[in-house]
Short mmCIF file of C-alpha atoms and ligand atoms in Angstrom, two decimals:
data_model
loop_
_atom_site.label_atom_id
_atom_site.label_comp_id
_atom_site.label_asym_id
_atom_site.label_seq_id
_atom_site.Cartn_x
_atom_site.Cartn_y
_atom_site.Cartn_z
CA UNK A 1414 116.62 52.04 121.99
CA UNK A 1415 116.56 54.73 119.27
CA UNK A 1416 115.53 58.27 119.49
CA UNK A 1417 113.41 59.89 117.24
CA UNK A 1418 114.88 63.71 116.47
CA UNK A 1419 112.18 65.55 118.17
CA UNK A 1420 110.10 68.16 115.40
CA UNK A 1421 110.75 71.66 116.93
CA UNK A 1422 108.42 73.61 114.45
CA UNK A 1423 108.47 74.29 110.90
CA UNK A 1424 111.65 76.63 110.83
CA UNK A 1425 113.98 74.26 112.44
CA UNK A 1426 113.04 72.00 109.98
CA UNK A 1427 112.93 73.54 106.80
CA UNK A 1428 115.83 75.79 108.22
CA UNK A 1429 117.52 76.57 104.96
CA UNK A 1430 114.83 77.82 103.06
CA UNK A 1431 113.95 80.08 105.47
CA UNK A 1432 115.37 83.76 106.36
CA UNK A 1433 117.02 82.84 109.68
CA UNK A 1434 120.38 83.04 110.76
CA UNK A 1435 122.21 80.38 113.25
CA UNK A 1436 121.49 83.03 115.93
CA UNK A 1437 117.82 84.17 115.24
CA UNK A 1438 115.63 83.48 118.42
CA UNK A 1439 113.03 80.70 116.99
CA UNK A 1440 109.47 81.83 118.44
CA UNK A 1441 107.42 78.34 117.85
CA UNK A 1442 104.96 76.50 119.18
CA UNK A 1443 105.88 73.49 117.20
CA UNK A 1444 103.97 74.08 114.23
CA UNK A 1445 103.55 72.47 110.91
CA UNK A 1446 104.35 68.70 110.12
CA UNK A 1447 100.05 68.34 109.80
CA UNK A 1448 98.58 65.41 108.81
CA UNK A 1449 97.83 64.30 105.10
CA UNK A 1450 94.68 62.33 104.94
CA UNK A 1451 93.70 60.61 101.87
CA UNK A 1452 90.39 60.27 102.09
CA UNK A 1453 88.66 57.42 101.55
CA UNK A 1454 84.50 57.43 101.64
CA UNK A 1455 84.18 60.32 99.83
CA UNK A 1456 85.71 59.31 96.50
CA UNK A 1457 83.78 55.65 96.51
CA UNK A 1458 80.36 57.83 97.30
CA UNK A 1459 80.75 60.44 94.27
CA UNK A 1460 81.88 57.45 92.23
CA UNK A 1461 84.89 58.89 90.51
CA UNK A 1462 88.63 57.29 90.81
CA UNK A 1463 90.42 60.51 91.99
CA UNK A 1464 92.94 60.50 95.00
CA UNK A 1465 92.14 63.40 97.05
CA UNK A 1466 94.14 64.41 100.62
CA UNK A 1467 93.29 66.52 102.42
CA UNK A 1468 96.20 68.44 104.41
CA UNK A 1469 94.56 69.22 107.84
CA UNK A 1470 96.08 72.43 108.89
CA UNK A 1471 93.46 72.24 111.77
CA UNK A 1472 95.97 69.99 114.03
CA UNK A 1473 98.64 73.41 114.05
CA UNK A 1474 98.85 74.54 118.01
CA UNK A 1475 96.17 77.60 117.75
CA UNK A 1476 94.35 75.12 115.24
CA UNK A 1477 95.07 77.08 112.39
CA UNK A 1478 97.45 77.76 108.81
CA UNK A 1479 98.23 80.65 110.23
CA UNK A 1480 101.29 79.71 112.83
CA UNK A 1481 102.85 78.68 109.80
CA UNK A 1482 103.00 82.45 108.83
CA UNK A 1483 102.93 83.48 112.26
CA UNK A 1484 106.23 81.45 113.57
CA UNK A 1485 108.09 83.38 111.30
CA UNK A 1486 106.40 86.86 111.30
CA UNK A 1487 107.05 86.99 114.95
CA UNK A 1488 110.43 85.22 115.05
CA UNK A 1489 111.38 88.38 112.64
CA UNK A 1490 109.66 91.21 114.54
CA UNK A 1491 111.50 90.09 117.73
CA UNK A 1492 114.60 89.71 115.77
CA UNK A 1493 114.18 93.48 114.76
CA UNK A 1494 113.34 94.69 118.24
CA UNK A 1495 109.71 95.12 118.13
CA UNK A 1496 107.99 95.30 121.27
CA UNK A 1497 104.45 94.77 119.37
CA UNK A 1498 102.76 93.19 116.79
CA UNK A 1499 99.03 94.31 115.10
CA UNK A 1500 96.87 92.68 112.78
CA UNK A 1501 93.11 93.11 111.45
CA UNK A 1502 91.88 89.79 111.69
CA UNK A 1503 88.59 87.09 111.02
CA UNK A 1504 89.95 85.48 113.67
CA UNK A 1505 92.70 82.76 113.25
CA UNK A 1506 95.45 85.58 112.33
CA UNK A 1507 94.54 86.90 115.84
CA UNK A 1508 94.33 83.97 117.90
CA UNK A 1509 97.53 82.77 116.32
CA UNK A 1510 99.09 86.75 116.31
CA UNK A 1511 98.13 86.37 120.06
CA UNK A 1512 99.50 82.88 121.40
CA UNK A 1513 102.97 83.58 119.11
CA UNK A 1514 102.92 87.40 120.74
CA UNK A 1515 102.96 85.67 124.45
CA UNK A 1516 105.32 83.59 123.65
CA UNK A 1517 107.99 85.87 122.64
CA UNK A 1518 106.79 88.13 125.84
CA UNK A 1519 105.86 90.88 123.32
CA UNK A 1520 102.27 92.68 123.06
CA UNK A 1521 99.67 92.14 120.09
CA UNK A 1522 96.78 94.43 119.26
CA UNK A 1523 94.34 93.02 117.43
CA UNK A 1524 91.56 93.90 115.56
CA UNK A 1525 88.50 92.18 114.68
CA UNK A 1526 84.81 92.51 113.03
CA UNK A 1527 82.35 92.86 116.18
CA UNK A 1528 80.35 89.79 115.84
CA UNK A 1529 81.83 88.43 113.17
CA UNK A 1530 84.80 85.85 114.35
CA UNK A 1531 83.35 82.36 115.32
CA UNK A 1532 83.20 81.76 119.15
CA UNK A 1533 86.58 79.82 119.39
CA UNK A 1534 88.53 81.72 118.05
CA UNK A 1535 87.16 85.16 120.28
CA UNK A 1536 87.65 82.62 122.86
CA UNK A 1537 91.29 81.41 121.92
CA UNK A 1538 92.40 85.59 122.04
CA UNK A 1539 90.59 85.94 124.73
CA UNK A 1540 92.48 83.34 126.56
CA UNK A 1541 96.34 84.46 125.22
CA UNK A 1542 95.45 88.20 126.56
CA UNK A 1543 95.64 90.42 123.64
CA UNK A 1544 95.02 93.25 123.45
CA UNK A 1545 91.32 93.32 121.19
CA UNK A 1546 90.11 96.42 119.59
CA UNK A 1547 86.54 95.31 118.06
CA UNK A 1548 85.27 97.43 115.39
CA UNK A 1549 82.09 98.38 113.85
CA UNK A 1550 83.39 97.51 110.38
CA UNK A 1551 84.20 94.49 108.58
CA UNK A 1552 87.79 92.67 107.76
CA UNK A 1553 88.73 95.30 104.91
CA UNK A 1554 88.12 98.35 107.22
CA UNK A 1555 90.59 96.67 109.88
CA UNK A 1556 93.07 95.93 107.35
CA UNK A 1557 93.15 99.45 106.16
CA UNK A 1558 93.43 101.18 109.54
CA UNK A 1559 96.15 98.76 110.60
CA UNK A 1560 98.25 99.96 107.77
CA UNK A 1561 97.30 103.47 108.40
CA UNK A 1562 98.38 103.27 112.45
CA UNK A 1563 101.55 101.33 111.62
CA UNK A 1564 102.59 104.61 110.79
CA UNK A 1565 101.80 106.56 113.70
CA UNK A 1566 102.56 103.54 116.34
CA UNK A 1567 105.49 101.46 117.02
CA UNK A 1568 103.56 97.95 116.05
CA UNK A 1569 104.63 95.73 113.03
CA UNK A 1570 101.83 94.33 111.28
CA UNK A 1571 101.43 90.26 110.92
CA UNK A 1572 99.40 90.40 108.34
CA UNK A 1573 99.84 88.59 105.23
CA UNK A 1574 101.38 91.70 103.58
CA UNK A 1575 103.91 90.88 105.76
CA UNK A 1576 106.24 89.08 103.70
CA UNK A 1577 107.31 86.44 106.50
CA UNK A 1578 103.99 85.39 106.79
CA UNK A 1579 103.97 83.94 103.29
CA UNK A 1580 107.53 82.25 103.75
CA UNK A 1581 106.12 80.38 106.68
CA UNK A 1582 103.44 79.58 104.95
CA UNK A 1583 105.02 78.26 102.01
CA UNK A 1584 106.18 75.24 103.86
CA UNK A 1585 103.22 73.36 103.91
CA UNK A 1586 103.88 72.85 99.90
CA UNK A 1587 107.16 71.43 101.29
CA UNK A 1588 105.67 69.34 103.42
CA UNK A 1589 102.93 67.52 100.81
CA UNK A 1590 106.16 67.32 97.99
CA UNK A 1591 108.08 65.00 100.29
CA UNK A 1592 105.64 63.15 101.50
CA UNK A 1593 103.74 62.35 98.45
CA UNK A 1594 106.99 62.22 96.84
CA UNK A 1595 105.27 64.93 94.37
CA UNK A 1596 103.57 67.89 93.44
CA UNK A 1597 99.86 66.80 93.27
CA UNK A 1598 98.25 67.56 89.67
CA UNK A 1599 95.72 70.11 91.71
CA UNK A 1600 95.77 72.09 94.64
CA UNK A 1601 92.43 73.47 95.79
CA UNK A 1602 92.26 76.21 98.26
CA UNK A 1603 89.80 78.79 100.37
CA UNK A 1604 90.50 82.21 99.17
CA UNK A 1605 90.14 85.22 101.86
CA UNK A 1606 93.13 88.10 101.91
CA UNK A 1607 94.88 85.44 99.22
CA UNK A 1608 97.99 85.44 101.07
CA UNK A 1609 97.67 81.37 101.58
CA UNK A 1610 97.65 80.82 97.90
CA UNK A 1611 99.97 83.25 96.71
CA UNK A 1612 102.68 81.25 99.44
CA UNK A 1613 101.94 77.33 98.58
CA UNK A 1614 102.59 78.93 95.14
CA UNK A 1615 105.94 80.29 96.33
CA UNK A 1616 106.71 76.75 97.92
CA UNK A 1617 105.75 74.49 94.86
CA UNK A 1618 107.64 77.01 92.66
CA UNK A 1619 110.95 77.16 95.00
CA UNK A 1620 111.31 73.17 95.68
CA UNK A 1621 110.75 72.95 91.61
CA UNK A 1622 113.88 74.47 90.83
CA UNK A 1623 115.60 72.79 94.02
CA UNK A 1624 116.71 69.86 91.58
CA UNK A 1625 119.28 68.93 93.78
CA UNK A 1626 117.56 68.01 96.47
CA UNK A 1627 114.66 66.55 94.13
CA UNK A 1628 115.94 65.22 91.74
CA UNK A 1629 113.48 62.16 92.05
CA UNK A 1630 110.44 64.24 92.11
CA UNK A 1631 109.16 64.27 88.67
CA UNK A 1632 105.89 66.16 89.10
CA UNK A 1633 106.51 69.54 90.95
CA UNK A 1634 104.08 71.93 90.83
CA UNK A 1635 100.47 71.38 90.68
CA UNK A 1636 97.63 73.58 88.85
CA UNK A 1637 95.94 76.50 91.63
CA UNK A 1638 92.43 75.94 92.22
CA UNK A 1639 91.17 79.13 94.62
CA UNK A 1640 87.54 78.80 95.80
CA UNK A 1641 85.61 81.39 97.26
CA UNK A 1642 82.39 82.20 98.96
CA UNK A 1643 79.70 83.43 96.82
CA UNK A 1644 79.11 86.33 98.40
CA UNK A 1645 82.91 87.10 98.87
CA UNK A 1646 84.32 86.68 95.66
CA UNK A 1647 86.52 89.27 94.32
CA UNK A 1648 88.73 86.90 92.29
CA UNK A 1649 85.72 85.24 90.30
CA UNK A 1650 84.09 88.88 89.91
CA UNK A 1651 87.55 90.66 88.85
CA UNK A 1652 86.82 93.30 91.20
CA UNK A 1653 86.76 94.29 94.88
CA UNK A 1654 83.62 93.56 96.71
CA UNK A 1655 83.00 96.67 99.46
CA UNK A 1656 79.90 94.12 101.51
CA UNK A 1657 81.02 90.77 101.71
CA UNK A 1658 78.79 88.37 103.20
CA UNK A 1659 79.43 84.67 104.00
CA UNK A 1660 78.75 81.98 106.30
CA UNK A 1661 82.23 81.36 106.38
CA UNK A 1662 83.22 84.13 108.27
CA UNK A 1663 86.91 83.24 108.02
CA UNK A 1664 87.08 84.57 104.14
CA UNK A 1665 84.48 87.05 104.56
CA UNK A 1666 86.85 89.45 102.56
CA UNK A 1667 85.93 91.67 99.90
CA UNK A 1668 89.44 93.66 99.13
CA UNK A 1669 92.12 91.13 99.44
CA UNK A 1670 95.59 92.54 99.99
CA UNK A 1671 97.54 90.08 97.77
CA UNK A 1672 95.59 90.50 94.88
CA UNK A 1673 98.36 90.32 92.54
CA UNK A 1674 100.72 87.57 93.63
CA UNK A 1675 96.73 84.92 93.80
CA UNK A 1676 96.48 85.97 90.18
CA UNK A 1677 100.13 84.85 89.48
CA UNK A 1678 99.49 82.01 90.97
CA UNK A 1679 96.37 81.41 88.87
CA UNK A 1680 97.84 82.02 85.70
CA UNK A 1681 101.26 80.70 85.96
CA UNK A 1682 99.85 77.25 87.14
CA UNK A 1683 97.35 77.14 84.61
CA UNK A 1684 94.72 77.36 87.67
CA UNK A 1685 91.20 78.82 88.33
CA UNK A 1686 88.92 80.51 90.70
CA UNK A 1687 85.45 79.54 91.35
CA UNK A 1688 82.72 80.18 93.67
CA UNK A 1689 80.09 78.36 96.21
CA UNK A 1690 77.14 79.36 98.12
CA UNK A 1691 77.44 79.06 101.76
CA UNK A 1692 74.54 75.85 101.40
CA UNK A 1693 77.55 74.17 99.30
CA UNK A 1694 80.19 75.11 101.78
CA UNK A 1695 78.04 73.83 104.56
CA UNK A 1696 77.05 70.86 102.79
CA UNK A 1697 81.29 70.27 102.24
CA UNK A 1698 82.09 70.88 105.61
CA UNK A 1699 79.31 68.17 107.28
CA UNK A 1700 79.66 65.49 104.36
CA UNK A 1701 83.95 65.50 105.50
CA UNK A 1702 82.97 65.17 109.26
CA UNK A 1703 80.26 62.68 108.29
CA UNK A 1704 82.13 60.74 105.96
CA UNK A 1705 85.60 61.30 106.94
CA UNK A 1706 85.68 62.16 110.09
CA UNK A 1707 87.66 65.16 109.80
CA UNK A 1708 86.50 68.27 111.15
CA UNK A 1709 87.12 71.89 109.98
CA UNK A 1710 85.79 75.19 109.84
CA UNK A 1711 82.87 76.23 107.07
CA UNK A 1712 85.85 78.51 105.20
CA UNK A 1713 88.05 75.28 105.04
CA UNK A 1714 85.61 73.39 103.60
CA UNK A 1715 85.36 75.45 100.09
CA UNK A 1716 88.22 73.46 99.44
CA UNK A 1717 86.46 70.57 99.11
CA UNK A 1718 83.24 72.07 98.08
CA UNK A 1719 85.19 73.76 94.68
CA UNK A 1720 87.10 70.00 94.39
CA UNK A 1721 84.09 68.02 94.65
CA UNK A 1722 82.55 70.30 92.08
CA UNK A 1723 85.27 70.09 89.71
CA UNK A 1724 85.55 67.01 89.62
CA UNK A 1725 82.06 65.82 89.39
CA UNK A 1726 82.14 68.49 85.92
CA UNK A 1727 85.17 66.50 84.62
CA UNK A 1728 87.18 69.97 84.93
CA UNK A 1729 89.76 68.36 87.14
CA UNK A 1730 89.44 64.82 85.27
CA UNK A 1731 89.73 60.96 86.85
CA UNK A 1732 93.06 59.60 88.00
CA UNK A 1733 94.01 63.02 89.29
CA UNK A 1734 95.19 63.31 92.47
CA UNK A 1735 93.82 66.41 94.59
CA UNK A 1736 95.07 68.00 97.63
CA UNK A 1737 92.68 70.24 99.45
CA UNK A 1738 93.98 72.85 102.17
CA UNK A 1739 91.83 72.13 105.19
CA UNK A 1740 92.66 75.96 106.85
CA UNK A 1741 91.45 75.71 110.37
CA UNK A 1742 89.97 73.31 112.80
CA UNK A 1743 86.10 72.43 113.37
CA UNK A 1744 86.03 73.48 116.99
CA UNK A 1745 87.02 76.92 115.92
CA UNK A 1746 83.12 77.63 115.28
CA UNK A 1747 81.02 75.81 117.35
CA UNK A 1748 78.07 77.85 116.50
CA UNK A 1749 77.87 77.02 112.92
CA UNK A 1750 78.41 73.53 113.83
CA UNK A 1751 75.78 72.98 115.70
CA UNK A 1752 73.13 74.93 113.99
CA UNK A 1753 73.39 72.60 111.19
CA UNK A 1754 72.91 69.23 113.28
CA UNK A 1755 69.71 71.14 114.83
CA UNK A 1756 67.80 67.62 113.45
CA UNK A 1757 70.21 65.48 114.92
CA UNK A 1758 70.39 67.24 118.30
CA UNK A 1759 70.45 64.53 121.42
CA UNK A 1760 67.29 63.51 123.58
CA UNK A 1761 67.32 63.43 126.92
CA UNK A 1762 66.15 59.67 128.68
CA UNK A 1763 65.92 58.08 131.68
CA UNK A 1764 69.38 57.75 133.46
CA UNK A 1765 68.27 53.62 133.83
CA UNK A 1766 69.88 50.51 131.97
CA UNK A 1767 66.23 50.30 129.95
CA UNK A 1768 66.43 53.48 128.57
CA UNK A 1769 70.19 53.04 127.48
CA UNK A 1770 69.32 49.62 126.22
CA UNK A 1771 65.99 50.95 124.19
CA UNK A 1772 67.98 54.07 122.82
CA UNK A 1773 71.12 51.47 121.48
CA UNK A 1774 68.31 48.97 119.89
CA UNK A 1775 66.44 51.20 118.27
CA UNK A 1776 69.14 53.22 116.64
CA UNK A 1777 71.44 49.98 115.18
N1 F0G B 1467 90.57 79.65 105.82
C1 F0G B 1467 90.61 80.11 107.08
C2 F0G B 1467 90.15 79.21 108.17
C3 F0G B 1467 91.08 81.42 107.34
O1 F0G B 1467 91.11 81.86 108.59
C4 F0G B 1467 91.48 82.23 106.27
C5 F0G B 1467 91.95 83.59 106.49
C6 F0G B 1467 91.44 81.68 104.98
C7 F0G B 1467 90.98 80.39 104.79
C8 F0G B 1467 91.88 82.43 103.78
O2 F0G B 1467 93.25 82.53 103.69
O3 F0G B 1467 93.41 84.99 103.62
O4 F0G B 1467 95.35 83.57 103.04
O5 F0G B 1467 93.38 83.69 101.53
N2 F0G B 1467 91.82 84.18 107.60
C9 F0G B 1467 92.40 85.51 107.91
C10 F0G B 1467 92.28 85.81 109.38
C11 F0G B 1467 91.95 86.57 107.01
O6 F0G B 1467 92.22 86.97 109.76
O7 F0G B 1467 92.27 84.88 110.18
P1 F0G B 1467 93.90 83.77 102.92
#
């Protein structure tokens, strides 16, 4: 009988790329190796011969990209002695700043837009006992206080200014070069605090000029395609937004911190930034489920929203093939879910074999 090396998380595995050392405490949860789904409806309904995947970052253990960032941030902080870790949050940084915080046996503070994070992932914080300071101001105000109180506490901040978050996060680029065996000719992803972006970036760009270990990889890094919400769209306005407003509560972010490494990205890939309503993100997010089967949160789906687009306008032309960052699992918002299958919304019948028998026949 063989064994299979178990997968112990994404710094284990892409160990020498990362800033450990051989006696750095790993703090991981077993995050990262996600699935890669080509999909295969989708492309036959639209009618166009494109290959898109979609890289479901959804399956991660707090069902979000963000232990990729968050494996590392924390491994780091406990590495330099903190006790405590703080982050402003839409919700996934939390639930993921929380779950990584209790398993190191540190404390996180977080803090969060009151009545703004989708019900899972209040739920998920709730659950890993952090410490939640709500606020009566949206993502951007929390952002900028945590950076003030860093100051005047002894916390270190896990947000994506954090430079660890972004090496974490830059292994998911790893992770779609060897298995597709390439850079794919686009990469299309949700755009919040543009810390996600700027580190697939930082991932294509490192294993690119890795031509040792790839020296069979021909096409290495793909062109950036960052997709916002309409009514959170800094990067397609060229300027900050101070009231962002979105469905997609996730990237409901008007002053993004990494501002200038998203534009790098942008420009040195040859990439673009583009915009959809929250009807289109919707409309994304319930044709994948519908289609697909895969489920993800309304942010994730402007990924495919901004791909479908583009390549229905020729922009990102036939026999491309497309990966879309699916950011965060479906059953993080439950709400939003459910609001928009208010047509489809079960009847209740008679608990007899006639009833079950009537409600399978007339619905084949
Ligand atoms: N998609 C999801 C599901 C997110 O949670 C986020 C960011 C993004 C996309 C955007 O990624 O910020 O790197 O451009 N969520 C952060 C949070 C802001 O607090 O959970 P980005």
């Amino acid at each position: 009988m063989s064994i299979r090396k178990r997968y112990t998380g994404l710094i284990e595995h892409y160990r020498d790329r990362l800033p450990v050392s051989e006696t750095t405490r790993l703090i991981s949860l077993g995050e990262g190796n996600t699935p890669l789904i080509q999909l295969q409806n989708i492309p036959r309904l639209i009618g166009k011969d494109v290959d898109i995947y979609v890289k479901y970052e959804g399956l991660n253990p707090t069902g979000s990209f963000k232990d990729r960032g968050m494996t590392m941030a924390v491994t780091k902080a406990v590495e330099d002695g903190s006790k405590a870790i703080i982050c402003a949050s839409t919700g996934n940084t939390s639930a993921a700043a929380a779950a990584y915080a209790v398993r190191a046996g540190i404390k996180a503070f977080v803090l969060i837009p009151e009545g703004k994070i989708a019900l899972g992932k209040l739920a998920q914080t709730l659950m890993y006992g952090a410490e939640i300071i709500q606020i009566n101001g949206n993502f951007d105000r929390g952002m900028a206080l945590v950076k003030e109180v860093a100051d005047h506490a002894p916390v270190t901040i896990v947000n994506s200014i954090n430079p660890f978050r972004l090496e974490g996060q830059k292994t998911a680029a790893f992770e779609i070069v060897d298995e597709l065996g390439c850079a794919p000719d686009y990469h299309c992803l949700p755009v919040g605090n543009a810390g996600n972006i700027s580190a697939y970036w930082k991932g294509y760009k490192e294993y690119s000029t890795d031509t040792d270990t790839h020296q069979a990889v021909t096409k290495t890094r793909p062109i950036m395609c960052g997709y916002q919400a309409a009514g959170a769209a800094p990067f397609v306005l060229g300027q900050m937004v101070d009231e962002p407003e979105t469905v997609a509560t996730a990237i409901r972010i008007g002053h993004p911190q990494s501002w200038d490494l998203a534009w790098a990205a942008q420009k040195e890939s040859g990439g673009w930034f583009n915009k959809f309503s929250d009807e289109q993100i919707l409309a994304a997010q319930k044709m994948l489920s519908q289609y697909e089967g895969v489920f993800c949160e309304p942010a994730s789906a402007t990924s495919l929203a901004g791909a479908l687009h583009d390549i229905s306008t020729g922009k990102i032309p036939e026999g491309s093939k497309v990966v879309c960052t699916l950011t965060g699992n479906g059953l993080k918002d439950p709400d939003s879910a459910i609001k928009q299958c208010e047509a489809a919304h079960p009847v209740t019948i008679e608990a007899s074999l006639d009833a079950v028998k009537k409600a399978i026949l007339d619905n084949m």
